[in-house]
């Protein structure tokens, strides 16, 4: 299993408690459109991701991340 796959698996595990509609998660799942998250949910989720991976996701990065795949790529980049 690749590092990216491990990150994807961890990210989807972190999404699970916030996935109220039980949407099937893929690389192209969007946080605002598919999961219908509000800003408070996004902030709670970002905090969970930062804790899980011991990283800091800046507000500028958050603004650019719209899909699960983009988040996985951002986490991989921050961890390297």
Short mmCIF file of C-alpha atoms in Angstrom, two decimals:
data_model
loop_
_atom_site.label_atom_id
_atom_site.label_comp_id
_atom_site.label_asym_id
_atom_site.label_seq_id
_atom_site.Cartn_x
_atom_site.Cartn_y
_atom_site.Cartn_z
CA UNK A 1 0.00 0.00 0.00
CA UNK A 2 1.38 3.42 -0.91
CA UNK A 3 1.82 6.33 1.46
CA UNK A 4 -0.86 8.20 -0.50
CA UNK A 5 -3.27 5.30 -0.03
CA UNK A 6 -2.51 5.25 3.70
CA UNK A 7 -3.19 8.99 3.87
CA UNK A 8 -6.44 8.55 1.91
CA UNK A 9 -7.55 5.79 4.30
CA UNK A 10 -6.74 7.95 7.34
CA UNK A 11 -8.50 10.99 5.86
CA UNK A 12 -11.64 8.99 5.08
CA UNK A 13 -11.59 7.56 8.61
CA UNK A 14 -11.45 11.13 9.95
CA UNK A 15 -14.35 12.14 7.67
CA UNK A 16 -16.60 9.31 8.90
CA UNK A 17 -17.92 11.03 12.08
CA UNK A 18 -18.73 14.16 10.04
CA UNK A 19 -20.34 12.24 7.14
CA UNK A 20 -23.95 12.56 8.32
CA UNK A 21 -25.39 11.61 4.92
CA UNK A 22 -23.10 8.56 4.66
CA UNK A 23 -21.85 9.62 1.23
CA UNK A 24 -19.52 7.11 -0.45
CA UNK A 25 -16.11 8.78 -0.34
CA UNK A 26 -13.90 9.03 -3.42
CA UNK A 27 -11.04 11.26 -4.56
CA UNK A 28 -13.57 13.62 -6.15
CA UNK A 29 -15.97 13.92 -3.19
CA UNK A 30 -16.38 17.61 -2.38
CA UNK A 31 -16.69 18.92 1.16
CA UNK A 32 -19.11 21.77 0.39
CA UNK A 33 -21.18 20.15 -2.38
CA UNK A 34 -21.30 16.42 -1.67
CA UNK A 35 -20.91 16.40 2.11
CA UNK A 36 -22.72 19.73 2.57
CA UNK A 37 -20.43 20.85 5.40
CA UNK A 38 -20.83 24.26 6.98
CA UNK A 39 -17.87 26.35 8.13
CA UNK A 40 -18.01 25.04 11.71
CA UNK A 41 -17.85 21.43 10.53
CA UNK A 42 -14.92 22.32 8.26
CA UNK A 43 -13.03 23.90 11.17
CA UNK A 44 -13.64 20.86 13.42
CA UNK A 45 -12.56 18.51 10.65
CA UNK A 46 -9.41 20.51 9.86
CA UNK A 47 -8.46 20.37 13.55
CA UNK A 48 -8.92 16.58 13.51
CA UNK A 49 -6.75 16.24 10.39
CA UNK A 50 -4.05 18.49 11.85
CA UNK A 51 -3.99 16.39 15.03
CA UNK A 52 -4.00 13.08 13.14
CA UNK A 53 -1.07 13.99 10.90
CA UNK A 54 0.72 16.52 13.17
CA UNK A 55 0.57 19.24 10.49
CA UNK A 56 -0.76 22.78 10.13
CA UNK A 57 -3.14 23.56 7.26
CA UNK A 58 -3.12 27.31 6.62
CA UNK A 59 -6.28 29.24 5.86
CA UNK A 60 -4.98 29.85 2.33
CA UNK A 61 -4.53 26.11 1.80
CA UNK A 62 -8.00 25.42 3.21
CA UNK A 63 -9.51 27.83 0.70
CA UNK A 64 -7.96 25.88 -2.18
CA UNK A 65 -8.96 22.38 -0.99
CA UNK A 66 -12.36 21.37 -2.34
CA UNK A 67 -12.12 17.57 -2.70
CA UNK A 68 -10.92 14.59 -0.68
CA UNK A 69 -8.17 13.98 -3.26
CA UNK A 70 -6.90 17.55 -2.96
CA UNK A 71 -6.78 17.16 0.81
CA UNK A 72 -4.83 13.90 0.51
CA UNK A 73 -2.31 15.62 -1.79
CA UNK A 74 -1.99 18.56 0.61
CA UNK A 75 -1.40 16.26 3.59
CA UNK A 76 1.21 14.28 1.64
CA UNK A 77 2.99 17.51 0.69
CA UNK A 78 2.95 18.85 4.25
CA UNK A 79 4.27 15.58 5.65
CA UNK A 80 7.21 15.39 3.23
#
